[in-house]
Amino acid sequence: DGEMKPPAGVVRHDGDDPYLVVAADKGTATFSDIANALSRDYGFWLDDAFASGGSVGYDHKKMGITARGAWESVKRHFRELGTDIQTTPFTVAGVGDMSGDVFGNGMLLSRQTRLVAAFDHRHIFVDPAPDPQASWAERKRLFDLPRSSWMDYDKRLISKGGGVWARDAKSIALSAEMRALLNLDTPGTTPAELMRAILKAPVDLLYFGGIGTYVKASSENQADAGDRTNDSLRIDATEVRAKVVGEGANLGFTQRGRIEAALAGRRLNTDALDNSAGVDTSDHEVNIKILLQPLLESGGLDRDARSTLLASMTDDVAEHVLADNYAQNLVLGVARSEAGRMVSVDRRLIADLERRNILDRGLEYLPTDRELAVRQAAGEGLVSPEYCVLLAYAKIALVRALAEERLADDPWYSAMLRRYFPPAVVDRYPELLERHPLRAQIIETSACNQVLNIGGVNFVFRAMEETNATASDVVKAATIAIEVFDLQRVWDSINQLDNHVATSELYLLHLEMRRLFDRATRWILQRYGADIDVAGLIERLQPVVQRWAPDVVTHMRGVELENLVALRDRHVAAGVPAPIATEVTRLLDSFTVLDIDRIATAVGEAADTLLPLYYAVNDRYQVDPALTRITELPRDSRWDTLARLALRSDLYAATASIVESIARSTSPAATPDDRVHAWEARKTGAIARAKTTLSEILAQESPTLASMSVLLRVMRNLAA
């Protein structure tokens, strides 16, 4: 009834925390039901939300959710290699059997899977040249067969030279086909050596669905892996020859092993990211049960009706969970594509997390500053398993800050709560949402995910570093930018191009979108500071942007227009549909509308005459080339980054001030060029000197901070 009642006789060193949720690692349904029965016997307030995945919950194996989440990682890695594994055959070696949840479901997710070798705790399976369709059907039969093993596989369907052997066999004869597949040169071998060869197989995918740590770093000893059972099978990461690794199971690699494999060119994440869909599903189950608990207690809903309702939302929950997996893999993919360029920023983010006692760099095997300097000199940066860790800690730090700064108190964020839950409960029980005991935590996590998924691993850190804003103010400004510029829809539309354009091209589109996201977020922070009214600013700015952003391109001219058209045409030539290419390439320029709206309010002139005036000024004073030169300045240190930001912001501000000055002193009825000329006529000498200086600076082969600072002073003087 809302009162804390700690158990008698228990010494508690932590503060009050009424949440204890259990997820059984094996035998989930049976053990969860036992745990939930105990929870009910003890009168624990969570009732059967205490243990997830029971008979009155989401069956992870039936949903195949953990494997489907891991498959999002696998597909992302292969897309980066230029392969769609849903339509193109690919070879797989793995650990597990078809009766297992993660392995069994995983090996059914593409009909193009050519499983050439696998082993579990009982048997070893080898099929050197499987037929994708026939082998898929047989794996499906085994998956549906209760307690099946590899020995149940129809031997008539195994290709020449393959077979199934017990792991306790004394020796195994090697066919010519097996020797060729696994690069072995002896007529026979032991089961242990055969399994080691499977782990080293030169396949497209190495997929882990069974328990055990099978790969370590070459610098580690067997004890470091913490899995004595598999000491005789374990290989070094340098021996892995698979192009891609999927860790559907826990701890297939040690973390050092993952990093070593990634540095050697293998594509893999961490197990925590790859198999997170199961945990995510449990989160949803528990939160839905907590939401509905008051109805059970009041009699407004009986248990049978709740069970029916939970079951009806299975597909909605799965869709939400897999969207999380997709988004996390996408943000990591973009990070990998930018790793060499973002080393200094990532280094500062790691140092900041250490300084705040959130991250222990050594414990998580993240590189030292010296190691990062070596990678930077080689044009390299963090690798994917390291980014997985950094993303996790960036989210942990952000959610913690949002809780401390009470982001969820802002009424607008109830929208995040409604988006989290399936429509079936939102539509039927809207009054329960605001009463959810975890309302704030759900909002904070959802807001964190959206902002970092769209903006990138270090988005919030950079914005805080550059503006001295709090985390919650950055997230509020980012939320406004997302809503005002409809960035979630743009993000989704770009992702529809997966498997239709090169992944590198898709990442470039995301980076284009992020430029607008960065600028708009900072503009909102600089203009409104800590007094950010999320709902009010969305209501104020959204109609303005929707009305005028599409018109921006029609008023652009000169080099600026040429650059935009060239970029759009390059995207189209790479296979991007023209509407998406056009929208993404004009996004950054639509940022102009924010300044136009401010000027319109200040001078009382309509945007339809201010927009062409703005671009006449841009063209006249070569603003776009100047912005390009600022972007070319180094950002190796925090101070370089802050200097670039200040220059860019000042140039935008100076340009807007010139436009405002012209608007105040000339007639809107005149043409934009006539208005500029009339304004210039009053300061002829100053204009001539300014243009000469600007031309000299922009003609430099390499821009410097000093020269660009002078350029800004010239522009500010003109505005004054």
Tab-separated table of C-alpha atoms in Angstrom, residues 595 598-599 603 613-614 617 649-665 679 683 715-720:
chain	number	residue	atom	x	y	z
A	595	ASP	CA	16.962	32.454	-37.021
A	598	ARG	CA	13.532	35.155	-34.439
A	599	ILE	CA	14.260	38.027	-36.836
A	603	VAL	CA	11.400	43.369	-36.805
A	613	LEU	CA	17.142	38.229	-47.951
A	614	TYR	CA	19.009	35.807	-45.672
A	617	VAL	CA	23.462	37.960	-47.513
A	649	SER	CA	27.830	30.018	-33.597
A	650	ASP	CA	29.241	33.534	-33.914
A	651	LEU	CA	29.161	33.338	-37.707
A	652	TYR	CA	25.512	32.280	-37.694
A	653	ALA	CA	24.741	35.031	-35.190
A	654	ALA	CA	26.630	37.684	-37.162
A	655	THR	CA	24.885	36.680	-40.379
A	656	ALA	CA	21.499	36.858	-38.667
A	657	SER	CA	22.418	40.290	-37.239
A	658	ILE	CA	23.316	41.608	-40.688
A	659	VAL	CA	19.988	40.332	-42.042
A	660	GLU	CA	18.156	41.949	-39.130
A	661	SER	CA	20.009	45.230	-39.691
A	662	ILE	CA	19.082	45.238	-43.388
A	663	ALA	CA	15.472	44.318	-42.581
A	664	ARG	CA	15.155	47.237	-40.162
A	665	SER	CA	16.528	49.795	-42.636
A	679	TRP	CA	22.261	48.888	-46.870
A	683	LYS	CA	28.944	52.227	-45.362
A	715	MET	CA	31.356	40.038	-39.827
A	716	ARG	CA	30.472	41.314	-36.351
A	717	ASN	CA	31.703	44.776	-37.258
A	718	LEU	CA	29.505	44.759	-40.353
A	719	ALA	CA	26.523	43.735	-38.278
A	720	ALA	CA	27.257	46.511	-35.786
